[in-house]
CSV table of C-alpha atoms in Angstrom, one decimal:
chain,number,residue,atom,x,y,z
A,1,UNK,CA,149.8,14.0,-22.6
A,2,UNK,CA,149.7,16.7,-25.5
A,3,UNK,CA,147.2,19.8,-25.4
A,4,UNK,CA,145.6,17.9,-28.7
A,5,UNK,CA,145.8,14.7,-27.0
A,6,UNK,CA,143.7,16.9,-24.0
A,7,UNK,CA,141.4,18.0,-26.7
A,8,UNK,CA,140.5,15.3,-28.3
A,9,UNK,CA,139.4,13.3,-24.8
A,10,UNK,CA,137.2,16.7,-24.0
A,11,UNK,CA,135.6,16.4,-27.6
A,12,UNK,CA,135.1,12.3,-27.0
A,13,UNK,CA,134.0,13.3,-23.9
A,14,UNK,CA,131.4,15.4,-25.0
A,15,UNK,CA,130.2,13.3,-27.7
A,16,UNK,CA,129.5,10.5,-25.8
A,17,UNK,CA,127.5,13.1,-23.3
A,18,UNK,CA,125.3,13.9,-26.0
A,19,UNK,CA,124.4,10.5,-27.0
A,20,UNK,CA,123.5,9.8,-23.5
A,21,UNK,CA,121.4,13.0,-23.0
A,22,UNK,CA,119.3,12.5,-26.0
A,23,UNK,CA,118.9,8.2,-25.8
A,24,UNK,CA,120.6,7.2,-28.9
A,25,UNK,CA,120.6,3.7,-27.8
A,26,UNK,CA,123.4,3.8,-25.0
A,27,UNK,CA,122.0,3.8,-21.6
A,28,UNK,CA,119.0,3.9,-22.6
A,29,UNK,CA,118.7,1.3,-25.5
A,30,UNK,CA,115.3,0.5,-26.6
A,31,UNK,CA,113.2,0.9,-29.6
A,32,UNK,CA,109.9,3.7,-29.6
A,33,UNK,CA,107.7,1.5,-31.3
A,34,UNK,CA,108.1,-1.5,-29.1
A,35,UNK,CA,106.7,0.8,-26.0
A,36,UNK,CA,103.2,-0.1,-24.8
A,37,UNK,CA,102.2,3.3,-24.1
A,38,UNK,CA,99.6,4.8,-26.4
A,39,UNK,CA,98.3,7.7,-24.3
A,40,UNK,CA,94.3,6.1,-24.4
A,41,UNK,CA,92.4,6.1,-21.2
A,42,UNK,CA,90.6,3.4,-20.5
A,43,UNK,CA,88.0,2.7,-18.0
A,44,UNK,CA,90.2,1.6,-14.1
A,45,UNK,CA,89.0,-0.9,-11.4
A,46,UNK,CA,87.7,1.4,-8.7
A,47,UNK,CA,87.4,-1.9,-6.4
A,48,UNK,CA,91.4,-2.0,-6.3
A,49,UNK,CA,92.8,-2.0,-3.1
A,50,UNK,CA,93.7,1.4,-1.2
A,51,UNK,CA,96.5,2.6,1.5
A,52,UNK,CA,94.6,3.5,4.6
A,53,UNK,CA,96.6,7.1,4.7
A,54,UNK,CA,95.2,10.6,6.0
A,55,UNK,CA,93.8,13.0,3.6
A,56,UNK,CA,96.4,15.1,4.1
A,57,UNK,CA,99.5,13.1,3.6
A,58,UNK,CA,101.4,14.1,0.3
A,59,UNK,CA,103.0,11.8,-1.9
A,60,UNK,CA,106.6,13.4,-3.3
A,61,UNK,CA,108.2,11.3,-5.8
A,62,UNK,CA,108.6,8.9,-3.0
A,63,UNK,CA,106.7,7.9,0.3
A,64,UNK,CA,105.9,11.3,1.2
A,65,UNK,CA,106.8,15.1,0.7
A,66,UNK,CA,110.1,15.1,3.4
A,67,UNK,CA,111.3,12.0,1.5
A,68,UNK,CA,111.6,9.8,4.3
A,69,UNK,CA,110.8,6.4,2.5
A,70,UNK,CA,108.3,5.6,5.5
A,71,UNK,CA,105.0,4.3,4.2
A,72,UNK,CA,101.6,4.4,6.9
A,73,UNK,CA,100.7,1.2,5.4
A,74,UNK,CA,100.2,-2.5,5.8
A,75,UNK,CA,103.4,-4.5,4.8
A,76,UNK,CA,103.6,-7.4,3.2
A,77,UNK,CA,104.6,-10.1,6.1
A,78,UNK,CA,104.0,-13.3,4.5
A,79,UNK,CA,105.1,-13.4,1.1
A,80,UNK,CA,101.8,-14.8,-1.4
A,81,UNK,CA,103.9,-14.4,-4.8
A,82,UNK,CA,102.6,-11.8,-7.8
A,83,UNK,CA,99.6,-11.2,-8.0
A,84,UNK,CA,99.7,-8.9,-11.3
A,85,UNK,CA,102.7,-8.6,-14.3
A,86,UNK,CA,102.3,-6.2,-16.9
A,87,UNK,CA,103.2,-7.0,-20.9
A,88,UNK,CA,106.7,-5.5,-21.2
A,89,UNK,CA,106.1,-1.6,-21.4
A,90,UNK,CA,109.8,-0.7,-21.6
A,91,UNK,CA,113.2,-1.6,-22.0
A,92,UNK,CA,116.4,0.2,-20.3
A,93,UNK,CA,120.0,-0.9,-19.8
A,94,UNK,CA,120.9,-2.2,-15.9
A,95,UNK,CA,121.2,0.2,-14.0
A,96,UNK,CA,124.8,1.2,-12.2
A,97,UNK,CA,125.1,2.1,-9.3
A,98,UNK,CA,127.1,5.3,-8.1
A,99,UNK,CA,129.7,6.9,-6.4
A,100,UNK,CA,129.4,9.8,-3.6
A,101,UNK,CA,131.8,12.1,-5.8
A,102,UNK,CA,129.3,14.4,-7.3
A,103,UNK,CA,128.4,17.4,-4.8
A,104,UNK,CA,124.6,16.4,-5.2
A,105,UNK,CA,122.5,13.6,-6.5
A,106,UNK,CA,122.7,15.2,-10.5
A,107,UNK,CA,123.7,11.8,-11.7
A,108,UNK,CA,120.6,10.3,-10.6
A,109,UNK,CA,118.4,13.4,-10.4
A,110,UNK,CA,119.3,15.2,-13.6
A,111,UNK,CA,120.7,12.4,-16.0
A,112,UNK,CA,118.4,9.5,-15.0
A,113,UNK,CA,120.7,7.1,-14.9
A,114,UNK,CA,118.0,4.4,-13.2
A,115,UNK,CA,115.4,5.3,-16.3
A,116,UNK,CA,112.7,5.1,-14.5
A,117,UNK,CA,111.4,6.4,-11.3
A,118,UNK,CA,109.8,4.6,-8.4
A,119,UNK,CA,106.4,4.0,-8.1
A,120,UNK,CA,103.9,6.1,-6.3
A,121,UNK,CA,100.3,5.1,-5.4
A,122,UNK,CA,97.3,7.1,-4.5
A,123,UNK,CA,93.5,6.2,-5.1
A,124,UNK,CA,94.0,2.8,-7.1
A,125,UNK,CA,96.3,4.2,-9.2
A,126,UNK,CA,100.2,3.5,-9.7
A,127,UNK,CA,102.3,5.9,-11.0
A,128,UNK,CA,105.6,6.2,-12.4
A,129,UNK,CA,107.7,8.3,-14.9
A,130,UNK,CA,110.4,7.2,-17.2
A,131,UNK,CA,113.0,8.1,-19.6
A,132,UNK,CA,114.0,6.1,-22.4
A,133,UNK,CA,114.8,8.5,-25.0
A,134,UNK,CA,111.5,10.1,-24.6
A,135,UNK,CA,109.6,10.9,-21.5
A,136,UNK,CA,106.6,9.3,-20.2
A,137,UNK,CA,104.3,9.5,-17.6
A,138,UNK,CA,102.6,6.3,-16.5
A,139,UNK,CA,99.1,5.2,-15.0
A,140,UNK,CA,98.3,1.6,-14.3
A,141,UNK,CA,95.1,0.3,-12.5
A,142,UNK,CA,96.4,-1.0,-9.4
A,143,UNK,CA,94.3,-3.9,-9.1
A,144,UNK,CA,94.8,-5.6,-12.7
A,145,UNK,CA,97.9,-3.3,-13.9
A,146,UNK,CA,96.1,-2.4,-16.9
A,147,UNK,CA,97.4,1.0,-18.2
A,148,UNK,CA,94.8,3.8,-18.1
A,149,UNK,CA,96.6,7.0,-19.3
A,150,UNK,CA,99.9,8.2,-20.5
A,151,UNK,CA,101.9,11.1,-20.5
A,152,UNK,CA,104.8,11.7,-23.6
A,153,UNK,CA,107.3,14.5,-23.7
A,154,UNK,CA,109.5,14.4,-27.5
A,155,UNK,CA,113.4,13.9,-26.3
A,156,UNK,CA,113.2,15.3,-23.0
A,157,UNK,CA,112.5,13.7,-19.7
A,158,UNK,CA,109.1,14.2,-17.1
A,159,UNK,CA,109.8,14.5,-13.8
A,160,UNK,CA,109.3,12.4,-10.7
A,161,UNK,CA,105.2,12.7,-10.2
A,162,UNK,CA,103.9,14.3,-6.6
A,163,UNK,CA,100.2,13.4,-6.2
A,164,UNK,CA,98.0,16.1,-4.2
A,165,UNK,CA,94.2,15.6,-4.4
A,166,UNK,CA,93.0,14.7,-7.7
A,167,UNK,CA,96.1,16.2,-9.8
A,168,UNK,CA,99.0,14.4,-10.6
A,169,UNK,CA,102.6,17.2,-10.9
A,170,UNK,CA,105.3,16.9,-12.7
A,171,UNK,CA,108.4,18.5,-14.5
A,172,UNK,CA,107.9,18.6,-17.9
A,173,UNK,CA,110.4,21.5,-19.5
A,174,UNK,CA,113.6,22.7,-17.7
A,175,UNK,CA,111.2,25.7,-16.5
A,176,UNK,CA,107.9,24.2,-16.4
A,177,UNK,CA,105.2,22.4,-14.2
A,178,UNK,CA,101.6,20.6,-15.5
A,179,UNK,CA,99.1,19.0,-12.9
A,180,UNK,CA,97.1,16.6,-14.7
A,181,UNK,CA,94.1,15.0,-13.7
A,182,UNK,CA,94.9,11.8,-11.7
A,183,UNK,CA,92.3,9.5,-13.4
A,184,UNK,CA,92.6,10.8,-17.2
A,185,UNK,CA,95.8,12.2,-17.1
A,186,UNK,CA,94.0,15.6,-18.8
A,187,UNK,CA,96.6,18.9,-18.1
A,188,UNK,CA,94.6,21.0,-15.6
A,189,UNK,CA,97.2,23.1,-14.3
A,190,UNK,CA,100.6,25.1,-15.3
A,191,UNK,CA,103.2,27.1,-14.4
A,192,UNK,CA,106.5,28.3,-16.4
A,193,UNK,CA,108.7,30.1,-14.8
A,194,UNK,CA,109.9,33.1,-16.5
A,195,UNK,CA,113.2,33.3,-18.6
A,196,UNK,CA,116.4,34.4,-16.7
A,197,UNK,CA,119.0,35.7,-18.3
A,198,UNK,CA,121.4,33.5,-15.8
A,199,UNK,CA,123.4,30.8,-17.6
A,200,UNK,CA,123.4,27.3,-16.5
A,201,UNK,CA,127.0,26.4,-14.6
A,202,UNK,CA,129.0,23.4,-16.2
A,203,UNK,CA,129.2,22.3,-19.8
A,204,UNK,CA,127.4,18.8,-18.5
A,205,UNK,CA,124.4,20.7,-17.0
A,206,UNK,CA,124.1,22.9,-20.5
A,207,UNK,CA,124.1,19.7,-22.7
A,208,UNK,CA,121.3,18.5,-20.4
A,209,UNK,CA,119.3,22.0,-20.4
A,210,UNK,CA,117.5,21.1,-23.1
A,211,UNK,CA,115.7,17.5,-21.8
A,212,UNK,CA,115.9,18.3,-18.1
A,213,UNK,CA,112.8,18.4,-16.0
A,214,UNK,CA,112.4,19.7,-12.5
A,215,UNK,CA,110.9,17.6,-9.6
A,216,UNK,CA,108.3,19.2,-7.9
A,217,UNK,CA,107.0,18.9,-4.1
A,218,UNK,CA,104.1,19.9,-2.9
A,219,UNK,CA,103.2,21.2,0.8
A,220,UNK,CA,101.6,24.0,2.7
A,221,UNK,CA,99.4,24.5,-0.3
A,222,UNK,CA,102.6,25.5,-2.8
A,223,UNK,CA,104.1,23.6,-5.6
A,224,UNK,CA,107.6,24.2,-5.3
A,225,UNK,CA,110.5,23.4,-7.5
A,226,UNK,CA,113.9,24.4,-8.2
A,227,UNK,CA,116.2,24.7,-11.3
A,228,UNK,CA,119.4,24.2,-13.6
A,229,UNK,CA,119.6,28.1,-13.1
A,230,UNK,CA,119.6,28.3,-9.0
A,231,UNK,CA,116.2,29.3,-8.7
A,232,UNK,CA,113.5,28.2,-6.1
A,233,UNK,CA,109.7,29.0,-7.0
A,234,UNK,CA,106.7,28.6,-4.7
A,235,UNK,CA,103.7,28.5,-6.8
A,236,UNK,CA,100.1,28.8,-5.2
A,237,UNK,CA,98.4,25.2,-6.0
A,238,UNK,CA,95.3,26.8,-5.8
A,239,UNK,CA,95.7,30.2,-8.0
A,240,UNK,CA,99.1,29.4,-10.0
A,241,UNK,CA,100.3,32.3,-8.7
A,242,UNK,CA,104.0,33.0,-8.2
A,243,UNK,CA,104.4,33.5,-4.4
A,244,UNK,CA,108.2,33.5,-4.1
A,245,UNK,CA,111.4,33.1,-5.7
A,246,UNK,CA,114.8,32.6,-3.9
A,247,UNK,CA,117.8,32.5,-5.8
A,248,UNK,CA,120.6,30.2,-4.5
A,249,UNK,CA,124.2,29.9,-5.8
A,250,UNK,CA,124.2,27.0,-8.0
A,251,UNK,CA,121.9,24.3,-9.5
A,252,UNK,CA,119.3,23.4,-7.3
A,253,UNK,CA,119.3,19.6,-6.3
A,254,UNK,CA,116.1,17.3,-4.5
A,255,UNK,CA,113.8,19.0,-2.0
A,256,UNK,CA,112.9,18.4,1.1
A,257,UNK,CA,110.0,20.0,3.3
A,258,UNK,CA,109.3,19.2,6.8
A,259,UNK,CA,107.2,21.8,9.0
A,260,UNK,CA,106.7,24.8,6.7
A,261,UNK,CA,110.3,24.4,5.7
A,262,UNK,CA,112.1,23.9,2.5
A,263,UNK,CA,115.6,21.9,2.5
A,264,UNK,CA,118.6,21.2,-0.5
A,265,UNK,CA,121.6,21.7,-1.7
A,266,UNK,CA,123.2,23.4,-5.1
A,267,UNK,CA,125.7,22.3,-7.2
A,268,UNK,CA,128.2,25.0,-6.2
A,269,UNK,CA,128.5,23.3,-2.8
A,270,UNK,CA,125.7,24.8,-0.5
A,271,UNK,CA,123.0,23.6,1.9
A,272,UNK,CA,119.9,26.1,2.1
A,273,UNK,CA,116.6,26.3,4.6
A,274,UNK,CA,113.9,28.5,3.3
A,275,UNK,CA,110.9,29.1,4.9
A,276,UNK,CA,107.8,28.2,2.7
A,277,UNK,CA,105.7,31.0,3.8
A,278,UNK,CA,108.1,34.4,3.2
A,279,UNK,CA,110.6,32.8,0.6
A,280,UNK,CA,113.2,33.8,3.0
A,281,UNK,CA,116.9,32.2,3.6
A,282,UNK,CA,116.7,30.6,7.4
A,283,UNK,CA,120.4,29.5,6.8
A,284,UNK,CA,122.9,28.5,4.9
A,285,UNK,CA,126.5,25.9,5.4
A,286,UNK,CA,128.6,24.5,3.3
A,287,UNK,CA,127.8,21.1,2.2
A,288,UNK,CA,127.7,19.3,-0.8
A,289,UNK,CA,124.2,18.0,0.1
A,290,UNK,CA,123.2,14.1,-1.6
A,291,UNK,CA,119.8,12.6,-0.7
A,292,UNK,CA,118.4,15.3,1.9
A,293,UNK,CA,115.6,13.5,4.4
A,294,UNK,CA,114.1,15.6,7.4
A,295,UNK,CA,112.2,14.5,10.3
A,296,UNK,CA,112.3,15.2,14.3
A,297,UNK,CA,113.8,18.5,13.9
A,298,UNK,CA,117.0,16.9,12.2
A,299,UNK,CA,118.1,17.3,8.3
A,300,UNK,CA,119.8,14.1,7.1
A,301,UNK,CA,122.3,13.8,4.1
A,302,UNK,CA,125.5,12.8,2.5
A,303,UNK,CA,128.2,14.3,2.1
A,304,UNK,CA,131.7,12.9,0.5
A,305,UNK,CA,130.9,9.6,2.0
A,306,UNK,CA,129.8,10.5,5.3
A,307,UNK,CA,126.6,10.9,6.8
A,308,UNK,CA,125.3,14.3,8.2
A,309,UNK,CA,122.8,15.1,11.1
A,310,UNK,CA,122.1,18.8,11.2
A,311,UNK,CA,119.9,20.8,13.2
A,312,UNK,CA,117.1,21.7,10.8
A,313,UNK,CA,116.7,24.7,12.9
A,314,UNK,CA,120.1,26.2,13.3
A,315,UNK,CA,122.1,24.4,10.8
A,316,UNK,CA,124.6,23.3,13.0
A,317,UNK,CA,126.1,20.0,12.7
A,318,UNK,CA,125.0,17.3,15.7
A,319,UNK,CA,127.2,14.6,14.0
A,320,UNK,CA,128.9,13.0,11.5
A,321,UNK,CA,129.4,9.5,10.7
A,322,UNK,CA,132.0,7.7,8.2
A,323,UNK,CA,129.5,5.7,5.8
A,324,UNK,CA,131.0,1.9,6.2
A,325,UNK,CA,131.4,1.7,2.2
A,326,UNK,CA,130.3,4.0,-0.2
A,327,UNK,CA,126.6,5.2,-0.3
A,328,UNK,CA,124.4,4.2,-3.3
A,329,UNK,CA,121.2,5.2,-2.7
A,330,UNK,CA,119.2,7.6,-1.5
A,331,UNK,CA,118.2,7.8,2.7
A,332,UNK,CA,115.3,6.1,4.5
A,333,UNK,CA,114.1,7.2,7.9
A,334,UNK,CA,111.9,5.5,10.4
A,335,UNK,CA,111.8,4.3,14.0
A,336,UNK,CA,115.2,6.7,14.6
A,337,UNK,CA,117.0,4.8,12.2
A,338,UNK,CA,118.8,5.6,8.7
A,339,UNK,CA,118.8,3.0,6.3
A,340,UNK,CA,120.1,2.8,2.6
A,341,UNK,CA,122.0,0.8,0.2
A,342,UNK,CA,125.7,0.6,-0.3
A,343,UNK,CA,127.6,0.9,-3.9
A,344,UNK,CA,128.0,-3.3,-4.1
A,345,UNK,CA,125.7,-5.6,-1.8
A,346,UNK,CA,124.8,-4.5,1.6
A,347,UNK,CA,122.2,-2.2,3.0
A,348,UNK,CA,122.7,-0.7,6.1
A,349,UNK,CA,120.8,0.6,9.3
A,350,UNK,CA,122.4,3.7,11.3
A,351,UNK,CA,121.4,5.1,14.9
A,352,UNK,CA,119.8,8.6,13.7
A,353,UNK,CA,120.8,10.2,16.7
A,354,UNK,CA,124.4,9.7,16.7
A,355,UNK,CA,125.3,7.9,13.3
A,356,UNK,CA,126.5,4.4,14.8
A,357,UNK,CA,125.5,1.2,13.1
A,358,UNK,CA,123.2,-1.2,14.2
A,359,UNK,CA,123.0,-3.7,11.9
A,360,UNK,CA,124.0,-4.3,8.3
A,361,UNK,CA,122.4,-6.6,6.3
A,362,UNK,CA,124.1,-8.9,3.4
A,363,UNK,CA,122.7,-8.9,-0.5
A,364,UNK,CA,123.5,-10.1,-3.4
A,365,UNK,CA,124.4,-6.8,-5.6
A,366,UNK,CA,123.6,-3.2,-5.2
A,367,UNK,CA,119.9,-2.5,-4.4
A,368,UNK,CA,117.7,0.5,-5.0
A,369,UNK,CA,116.9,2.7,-2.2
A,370,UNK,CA,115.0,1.3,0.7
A,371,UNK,CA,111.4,1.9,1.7
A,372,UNK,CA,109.7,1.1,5.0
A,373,UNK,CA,106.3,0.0,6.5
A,374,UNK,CA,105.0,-1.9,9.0
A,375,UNK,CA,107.9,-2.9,10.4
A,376,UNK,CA,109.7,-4.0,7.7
A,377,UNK,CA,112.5,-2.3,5.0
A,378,UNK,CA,111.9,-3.3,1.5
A,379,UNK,CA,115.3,-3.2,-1.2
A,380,UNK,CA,114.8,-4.2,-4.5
A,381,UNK,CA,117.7,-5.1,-6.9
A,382,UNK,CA,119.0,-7.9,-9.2
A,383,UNK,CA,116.7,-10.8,-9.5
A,384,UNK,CA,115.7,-10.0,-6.0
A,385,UNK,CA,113.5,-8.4,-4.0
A,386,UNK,CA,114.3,-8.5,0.1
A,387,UNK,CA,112.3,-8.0,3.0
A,388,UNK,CA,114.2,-7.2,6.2
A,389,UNK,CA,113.5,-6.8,9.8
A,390,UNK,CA,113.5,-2.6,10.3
A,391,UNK,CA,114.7,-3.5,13.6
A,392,UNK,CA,117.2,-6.8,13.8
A,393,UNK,CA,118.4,-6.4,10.4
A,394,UNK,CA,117.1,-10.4,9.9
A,395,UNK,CA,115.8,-11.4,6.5
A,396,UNK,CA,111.9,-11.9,6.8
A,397,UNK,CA,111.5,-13.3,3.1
A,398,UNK,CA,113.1,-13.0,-0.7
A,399,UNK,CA,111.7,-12.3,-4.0
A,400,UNK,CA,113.7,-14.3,-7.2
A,401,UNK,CA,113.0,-12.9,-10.1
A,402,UNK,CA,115.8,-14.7,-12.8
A,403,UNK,CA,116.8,-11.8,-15.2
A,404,UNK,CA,114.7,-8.6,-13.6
A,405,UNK,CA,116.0,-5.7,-12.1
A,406,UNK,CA,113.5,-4.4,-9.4
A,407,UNK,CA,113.4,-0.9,-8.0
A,408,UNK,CA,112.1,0.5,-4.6
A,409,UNK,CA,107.9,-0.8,-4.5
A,410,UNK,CA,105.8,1.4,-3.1
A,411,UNK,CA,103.8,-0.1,-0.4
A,412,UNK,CA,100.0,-0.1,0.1
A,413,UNK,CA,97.4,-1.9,2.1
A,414,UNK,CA,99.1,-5.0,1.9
A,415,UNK,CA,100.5,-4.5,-1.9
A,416,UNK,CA,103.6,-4.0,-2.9
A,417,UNK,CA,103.9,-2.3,-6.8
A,418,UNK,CA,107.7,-2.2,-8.1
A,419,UNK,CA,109.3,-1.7,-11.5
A,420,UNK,CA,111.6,-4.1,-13.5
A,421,UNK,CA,114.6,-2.1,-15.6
A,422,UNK,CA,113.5,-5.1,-18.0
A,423,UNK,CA,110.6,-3.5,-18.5
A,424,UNK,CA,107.8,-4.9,-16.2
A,425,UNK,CA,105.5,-3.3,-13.2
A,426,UNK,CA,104.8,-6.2,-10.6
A,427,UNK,CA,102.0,-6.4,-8.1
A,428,UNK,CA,103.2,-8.4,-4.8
A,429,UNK,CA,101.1,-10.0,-2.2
């Protein structure tokens, strides 16, 4: 290959980065004016039915702020059908899934390949944030699916939400965090993280500066996020005060926090623990750190295709396991197991004490990541939703959907709320 051969692949290269960044109709294909979002509020169903959860439990982008995928809620046993279908809201190409190449989750975290993120419920309310070109922040009633407020960011994405009392977090520049009120979606709360004069590592992560938003978790009272940049900030929830600031060595990836205790991994190939309280390094390996998840004194993660148990204490390694075909979604944990999805059509359930197998279960294509409750592991993916025993690995019922790509539901009293690619939000009974 010639050196202008070389160039011109980096300059197509490049190019086509661009067009995905900014939506011009290539992963993201779909038309502003066609999206049902309007930004009104509108009066919600306060009759709608609720998860019986404490009043301390945080949700974090997922089930709950150490990003375990377990739900204290009522499953859905006996499968009634839908009971709610929105108008389509959205409209996003099929999602891919991925490889275990990239040192952390950027592909999925930073570029938002799957468009949309999973749903998160709190006080009849769904949630859920998505990028199609522009950035949006969703409310629907959960008992009718009627939207009540939305959130819009001009060519630049919002961030997963985290829910914690009546405020609703999110990302919403490359430095910046808004709380807004949960039921009118009003800002009430901000923090920007002052300038650094640090440049962002990698020509991909500069191209993305611009649109990028940070995920933020809260616990112990803090709103914490990281950043393209390698910084961490702890922010007072209360006050909006800056409480810390630890700088890592690389971009930072998704958060974990379990016990007072922050967990993730950078771009340049590091896994970090820092206390919540002091905004002080516990330790530090080297990993390249996918999908962390933290529970019973163990941090969980991928790693180049293998599975990772670390003491979250320590950092030392208590095993390692060879992932039985490439991993493609992110980790759930419950009843000492690991579960997740593989690149093509299995999900899988590992011993979380030493990394053997127990069961692996069959699909029909790649699946989003799991969620648990009650007993059972929910996997959404094309034209199927599946229901699986947490423990045999048995199929307790299926979902068909002809020509819908459903993500990971989250689970209430009974209720399960899930997103289509396509374009739809579904209530299932």
């Amino acid at each position: 290959m010639t050196k202008t051969d070389s160039l011109a692949i980096i300059t197509i290269r490049v190019l086509i980065a661009v067009v995905v960044l900014f939506g011009v109709g290539v992963c993201f294909p779909f038309s502003p004016d066609s999206v049902l979002i309007s930004g009104q509020t509108q009066n919600r169903n306060e009759s709608a039915t609720g998860a019986h959860t404490s009043s301390d439990d945080v949700v974090a982008s997922r089930a709950n702020n150490q990003r375990t995928g377990f739900f204290t809620a009522k499953g859905v046993h006996d499968l009634n059908g839908i009971v709610w279908k929105t108008p389509k809201l959205f409209s996003l190409e099929k999602k891919q899934p991925l490889d275990d190449s990239s040192p952390i989750d950027f592909d999925e975290y930073f570029f938002g390949e799957y468009g949309a993120s999973p749903p998160i419920y709190a006080q009849a309310i769904t949630y859920f944030s998505l990028y199609a070109g522009h950035g949006y922040l969703v409310a629907l009633d959960a008992g009718t699916g009627r939207q009540i407020w939305s959130l819009k960011r001009e060519r630049g994405h919002i961030s997963d939400p985290s829910i914690s009392g009546n405020l609703v977090y999110v990302g919403i520049g490359s430095r910046t965090i808004v709380g807004v009120n949960a039921k009118t979606g009003q800002e009430q709360w901000r923090f920007s993280a002052p300038s650094t004069a640090k440049p962002v590592k990698g020509l991909r992560l500069k191209l993305f500066s611009g649109v990028y938003a940070p995920s933020p978790v809260v616990a112990n009272q803090l709103v914490v996020f990281g950043t393209l940049e390698g910084d961490i900030y702890a922010v007072d929830q209360a006050t909006k005060a800056l409480k810390w600031n630890f700088q890592a060595d690389g971009s930072i990836g998704r958060i974990a926090v379990a016990k007072g205790v922050a967990y993730f991994g950078t771009s340049s190939g590091s896994a970090y623990s820092v206390d919540l309280t002091s905004g002080q390094e516990r330790w530090k390996i080297n990993a390249q750190v996918r999908w962390p998840v933290v529970a019973d004194g163990s941090l969980y993660f991928s790693d180049k295709g293998s599975i990772y148990a670390v003491d979250a204490a320590t950092g030392q390694t208590k095993w390692k396991a060879k992932a039985r075909g490439k991993i493609g979604t992110g980790f759930a944990l419950a009843y000492d197991t690991i579960y997740f999805g593989g690149l093509d059509d299995s999900i899988y359930a590992l011993d979380a004490n030493n990394g053997q197998e127990k069961w692996r279960f069959k699909t029909l294509d790649s699946c989003d990541a799991p969620v648990i409750a009650d007993g059972i592991v929910y996997a959404g993916g094309s034209e199927h939703l599946f229901a699986i025993d947490a423990h045999s690995g048995a199929q307790i019922w299926v979902l068909t959907e002809k020509k819908v790509t459903m993500s990971s539901p989250a689970v209430t009293d009974g209720v399960l709320y899930m997103l289509a690619d396509e374009g739809y939000v579904y209530a299932i009974r």
